[in-house]
């Protein structure tokens, strides 16, 4: 999550370091926007700072909004929300051939996959 903690701090640092180590690789970040209300008092500030770093060092940033996904999934729990996010990502990232002459290096919420 971009709201704070590991997702925003470590995720943006990892992206910057991966770009330095692998400058020719396609770097895509999938990041979770915070719920609209109250996960963290400084979530908007953390989100803004992290998005700035991701935009600067990534080739592509995919944003997923927790509250929108939760509305789409009835009786939402985290497992259902994650399943919905993965299904949407498979549609977006399914055809790796759209990135010619580069290998794909994908970072999902701070983890290289």
PDB file of C-alpha atoms in Angstrom:
ATOM      1  CA  UNK A   1       0.000   0.000   0.000  1.00  0.00           C
ATOM      2  CA  UNK A   2       1.139   3.533  -0.715  1.00  0.00           C
ATOM      3  CA  UNK A   3      -0.374   4.729   2.584  1.00  0.00           C
ATOM      4  CA  UNK A   4       2.804   4.235   4.550  1.00  0.00           C
ATOM      5  CA  UNK A   5       5.222   1.768   6.023  1.00  0.00           C
ATOM      6  CA  UNK A   6       6.881  -0.893   3.912  1.00  0.00           C
ATOM      7  CA  UNK A   7       4.830  -0.356   0.748  1.00  0.00           C
ATOM      8  CA  UNK A   8       5.588   3.331   0.321  1.00  0.00           C
ATOM      9  CA  UNK A   9       9.045   3.580   1.869  1.00  0.00           C
ATOM     10  CA  UNK A  10      10.705   0.327   0.901  1.00  0.00           C
ATOM     11  CA  UNK A  11       8.779   0.021  -2.375  1.00  0.00           C
ATOM     12  CA  UNK A  12      10.018   3.348  -3.724  1.00  0.00           C
ATOM     13  CA  UNK A  13      13.583   2.653  -2.536  1.00  0.00           C
ATOM     14  CA  UNK A  14      13.546  -0.806  -4.106  1.00  0.00           C
ATOM     15  CA  UNK A  15      12.291   0.656  -7.384  1.00  0.00           C
ATOM     16  CA  UNK A  16      15.096   3.225  -7.444  1.00  0.00           C
ATOM     17  CA  UNK A  17      17.714   0.536  -6.726  1.00  0.00           C
ATOM     18  CA  UNK A  18      16.301  -1.875  -9.325  1.00  0.00           C
ATOM     19  CA  UNK A  19      16.402   0.882 -11.944  1.00  0.00           C
ATOM     20  CA  UNK A  20      20.080   1.508 -11.116  1.00  0.00           C
ATOM     21  CA  UNK A  21      20.947  -2.217 -11.233  1.00  0.00           C
ATOM     22  CA  UNK A  22      18.878  -3.054 -14.334  1.00  0.00           C
ATOM     23  CA  UNK A  23      18.623   0.116 -16.455  1.00  0.00           C
ATOM     24  CA  UNK A  24      17.551  -1.756 -19.605  1.00  0.00           C
ATOM     25  CA  UNK A  25      14.774  -3.800 -18.014  1.00  0.00           C
ATOM     26  CA  UNK A  26      11.113  -2.830 -18.210  1.00  0.00           C
ATOM     27  CA  UNK A  27      10.082  -1.898 -14.674  1.00  0.00           C
ATOM     28  CA  UNK A  28       6.396  -2.001 -13.780  1.00  0.00           C
ATOM     29  CA  UNK A  29       5.101  -1.220 -10.296  1.00  0.00           C
ATOM     30  CA  UNK A  30       1.693  -2.330  -9.104  1.00  0.00           C
ATOM     31  CA  UNK A  31       0.739  -0.249  -6.099  1.00  0.00           C
ATOM     32  CA  UNK A  32      -2.303  -0.164  -3.871  1.00  0.00           C
ATOM     33  CA  UNK A  33      -3.851   3.231  -3.190  1.00  0.00           C
ATOM     34  CA  UNK A  34      -5.073   3.610   0.392  1.00  0.00           C
ATOM     35  CA  UNK A  35      -8.720   3.431   1.371  1.00  0.00           C
ATOM     36  CA  UNK A  36     -10.353   6.829   1.157  1.00  0.00           C
ATOM     37  CA  UNK A  37     -10.741   7.090   4.904  1.00  0.00           C
ATOM     38  CA  UNK A  38      -8.298   6.657   7.681  1.00  0.00           C
ATOM     39  CA  UNK A  39      -5.725   3.905   7.392  1.00  0.00           C
ATOM     40  CA  UNK A  40      -3.001   6.354   8.401  1.00  0.00           C
ATOM     41  CA  UNK A  41      -3.131  10.070   9.300  1.00  0.00           C
ATOM     42  CA  UNK A  42      -0.376  10.900   6.798  1.00  0.00           C
ATOM     43  CA  UNK A  43      -1.467   8.494   4.041  1.00  0.00           C
ATOM     44  CA  UNK A  44      -2.021  11.229   1.453  1.00  0.00           C
ATOM     45  CA  UNK A  45       1.457  12.648   2.044  1.00  0.00           C
ATOM     46  CA  UNK A  46       3.073   9.191   1.896  1.00  0.00           C
ATOM     47  CA  UNK A  47       1.165   8.361  -1.280  1.00  0.00           C
ATOM     48  CA  UNK A  48       2.264  11.569  -2.990  1.00  0.00           C
ATOM     49  CA  UNK A  49       5.938  11.086  -2.105  1.00  0.00           C
ATOM     50  CA  UNK A  50       5.949   7.451  -3.182  1.00  0.00           C
ATOM     51  CA  UNK A  51       4.127   8.121  -6.468  1.00  0.00           C
ATOM     52  CA  UNK A  52       6.717  10.775  -7.290  1.00  0.00           C
ATOM     53  CA  UNK A  53       9.520   8.213  -6.891  1.00  0.00           C
ATOM     54  CA  UNK A  54       7.645   5.493  -8.788  1.00  0.00           C
ATOM     55  CA  UNK A  55       6.882   7.833 -11.689  1.00  0.00           C
ATOM     56  CA  UNK A  56      10.516   8.913 -11.873  1.00  0.00           C
ATOM     57  CA  UNK A  57      12.050   5.424 -11.834  1.00  0.00           C
ATOM     58  CA  UNK A  58       9.411   3.138 -13.411  1.00  0.00           C
ATOM     59  CA  UNK A  59       8.390   2.524 -17.000  1.00  0.00           C
ATOM     60  CA  UNK A  60       4.841   1.808 -15.916  1.00  0.00           C
ATOM     61  CA  UNK A  61       2.848   2.243 -12.712  1.00  0.00           C
ATOM     62  CA  UNK A  62      -0.447   0.413 -12.216  1.00  0.00           C
ATOM     63  CA  UNK A  63      -2.573   1.852  -9.415  1.00  0.00           C
ATOM     64  CA  UNK A  64      -5.261  -0.176  -7.689  1.00  0.00           C
ATOM     65  CA  UNK A  65      -7.693   1.607  -5.409  1.00  0.00           C
ATOM     66  CA  UNK A  66      -8.654  -0.501  -2.384  1.00  0.00           C
ATOM     67  CA  UNK A  67     -12.053   1.102  -1.882  1.00  0.00           C
ATOM     68  CA  UNK A  68     -13.121   0.597  -5.516  1.00  0.00           C
ATOM     69  CA  UNK A  69     -12.113  -3.062  -5.508  1.00  0.00           C
ATOM     70  CA  UNK A  70     -13.853  -3.562  -2.158  1.00  0.00           C
ATOM     71  CA  UNK A  71     -17.073  -2.136  -3.629  1.00  0.00           C
ATOM     72  CA  UNK A  72     -16.870  -4.535  -6.580  1.00  0.00           C
ATOM     73  CA  UNK A  73     -16.458  -7.577  -4.338  1.00  0.00           C
ATOM     74  CA  UNK A  74     -19.505  -8.402  -2.226  1.00  0.00           C
ATOM     75  CA  UNK A  75     -18.757  -9.160   1.439  1.00  0.00           C
ATOM     76  CA  UNK A  76     -15.163  -8.200   0.762  1.00  0.00           C
ATOM     77  CA  UNK A  77     -12.313  -9.607   2.748  1.00  0.00           C
ATOM     78  CA  UNK A  78      -8.634  -9.212   1.923  1.00  0.00           C
ATOM     79  CA  UNK A  79      -8.413 -12.575   0.124  1.00  0.00           C
ATOM     80  CA  UNK A  80     -11.292 -11.617  -2.205  1.00  0.00           C
ATOM     81  CA  UNK A  81      -9.848  -8.154  -2.817  1.00  0.00           C
ATOM     82  CA  UNK A  82      -6.438  -9.641  -3.661  1.00  0.00           C
ATOM     83  CA  UNK A  83      -8.036 -12.188  -6.011  1.00  0.00           C
ATOM     84  CA  UNK A  84      -9.871  -9.389  -7.854  1.00  0.00           C
ATOM     85  CA  UNK A  85      -6.676  -7.321  -8.135  1.00  0.00           C
ATOM     86  CA  UNK A  86      -4.714 -10.279  -9.537  1.00  0.00           C
ATOM     87  CA  UNK A  87      -7.454 -10.999 -12.088  1.00  0.00           C
ATOM     88  CA  UNK A  88      -7.332  -7.371 -13.278  1.00  0.00           C
ATOM     89  CA  UNK A  89      -3.531  -7.453 -13.447  1.00  0.00           C
ATOM     90  CA  UNK A  90      -3.614 -10.575 -15.588  1.00  0.00           C
ATOM     91  CA  UNK A  91      -5.681  -8.649 -18.115  1.00  0.00           C
ATOM     92  CA  UNK A  92      -3.348  -5.631 -18.063  1.00  0.00           C
ATOM     93  CA  UNK A  93      -0.030  -7.490 -17.982  1.00  0.00           C
ATOM     94  CA  UNK A  94      -1.057 -10.677 -19.739  1.00  0.00           C
ATOM     95  CA  UNK A  95       0.720 -10.110 -23.052  1.00  0.00           C
ATOM     96  CA  UNK A  96       4.388  -9.517 -22.350  1.00  0.00           C
ATOM     97  CA  UNK A  97       5.043  -9.060 -26.096  1.00  0.00           C
ATOM     98  CA  UNK A  98       3.820  -5.477 -25.867  1.00  0.00           C
ATOM     99  CA  UNK A  99       7.264  -4.542 -24.514  1.00  0.00           C
ATOM    100  CA  UNK A 100       9.616  -5.240 -27.446  1.00  0.00           C
ATOM    101  CA  UNK A 101      13.359  -5.706 -26.971  1.00  0.00           C
ATOM    102  CA  UNK A 102      13.188  -5.657 -23.195  1.00  0.00           C
ATOM    103  CA  UNK A 103      12.767  -8.236 -20.509  1.00  0.00           C
ATOM    104  CA  UNK A 104      10.027  -7.631 -17.987  1.00  0.00           C
ATOM    105  CA  UNK A 105      10.928  -6.928 -14.374  1.00  0.00           C
ATOM    106  CA  UNK A 106       7.719  -6.495 -12.390  1.00  0.00           C
ATOM    107  CA  UNK A 107       7.550  -5.206  -8.819  1.00  0.00           C
ATOM    108  CA  UNK A 108       4.260  -5.863  -7.023  1.00  0.00           C
ATOM    109  CA  UNK A 109       3.913  -3.864  -3.799  1.00  0.00           C
ATOM    110  CA  UNK A 110       7.660  -3.882  -3.234  1.00  0.00           C
ATOM    111  CA  UNK A 111       8.272  -7.519  -4.256  1.00  0.00           C
ATOM    112  CA  UNK A 112       9.950  -8.528  -7.545  1.00  0.00           C
ATOM    113  CA  UNK A 113       7.849 -11.146  -9.349  1.00  0.00           C
TER     114      UNK A 113
END
